[in-house]
C-alpha atoms as one frame of an Amber mdcrd trajectory, in Angstrom:
protein
 -13.035   6.985  -6.855 -14.156   4.013  -8.991 -17.787   5.092  -8.515 -17.050
   8.679  -9.581 -15.124   7.473 -12.620 -18.043   5.270 -13.730 -20.547   8.099
 -13.225 -18.444  10.498 -15.290 -18.099   7.972 -18.126 -14.383   7.468 -17.617
 -12.929   3.996 -17.876 -12.343   2.388 -14.521  -8.681   1.947 -13.633  -7.243
  -1.473 -12.954  -6.369  -1.938  -9.281  -2.636  -1.446  -8.908  -0.705  -3.975
  -6.811   2.759  -3.862  -5.279   5.040  -6.542  -3.870   5.771  -6.227  -0.165
   9.560  -5.850  -0.202  10.211  -6.959   3.377   8.491  -8.852   6.172   6.024
  -6.926   8.322   4.169  -7.875  11.505   1.368  -6.239  13.504   0.306  -6.861
  17.121  -3.390  -7.374  16.414  -5.569  -8.504  13.569  -7.239  -5.616  11.771
  -7.465  -4.364   8.210  -4.210  -2.462   7.898  -3.521   0.459   5.610   0.273
   0.301   5.660   2.098   3.408   4.394   4.809   2.409   1.929   7.559   3.883
  -0.207   7.403   2.591  -3.801  10.345   1.630  -5.998  10.484  -0.215  -9.307
  12.942  -3.091  -9.683  14.834  -4.269 -12.805  11.886  -6.515 -13.725   9.487
  -3.520 -13.640   7.733  -4.811 -10.501   6.506  -2.282  -7.964   8.182  -2.897
  -4.607   6.555  -1.549  -1.442   8.823  -0.728   1.501   6.895  -0.286   4.793
   6.947   3.155   6.428   4.734   2.521   9.476   3.424   5.522  11.392   3.378
   5.947  15.161  -0.314   6.620  15.745  -3.096   8.079  13.636  -1.796  11.654
  13.974   1.734  10.975  12.713   1.348  13.003   9.511   5.035  13.940   9.354
   5.994  10.296   8.849   3.581  10.048   5.900   5.809  12.459   3.956   8.230
   9.530   3.606   5.608   7.424   1.799   4.065   7.284  -1.687   0.797   5.576
  -0.720  -0.417   2.566   1.224  -1.007  -1.173   0.893  -4.292  -2.633   2.083
  -3.499  -5.742   4.130  -6.287  -8.119   5.276  -7.416  -8.404   8.876  -7.199
 -12.214   8.924  -3.409 -11.997   9.142  -0.946 -10.395  11.534   2.309 -11.505
   9.885   3.157 -10.642   6.283   6.174 -12.066   4.481   7.903 -10.108   1.756
   7.078 -11.348  -1.727   3.287 -11.355  -2.243   1.588  -8.448  -4.024  -1.156
  -6.447  -2.264  -3.565  -3.702  -3.409  -1.746  -0.369  -3.685  -3.366   3.052
  -3.315  -1.045   5.934  -4.193  -1.158   9.525  -3.089   2.121  10.299  -4.790
   3.302   9.096  -8.187   6.997   8.127  -8.077
């Protein structure tokens, strides 16, 4: 998307970030695209609540999410609090 926006002359969007609202852990280290539900708190921060799927074909579970966070492969345990890159497929 950033490439297409540059080619069409549109201004590139700033990468949106959201705060992981609760701790999350994975069994193995890999780049994780974690489906999340987004809410805005009283301080106007975007909070991301994990909505993990059960396998790559679990499309029904994705209906409960607004987008995903990209979490780095170097980690397997993520504490709530830090902000991570957010990619939305639904605007809340």
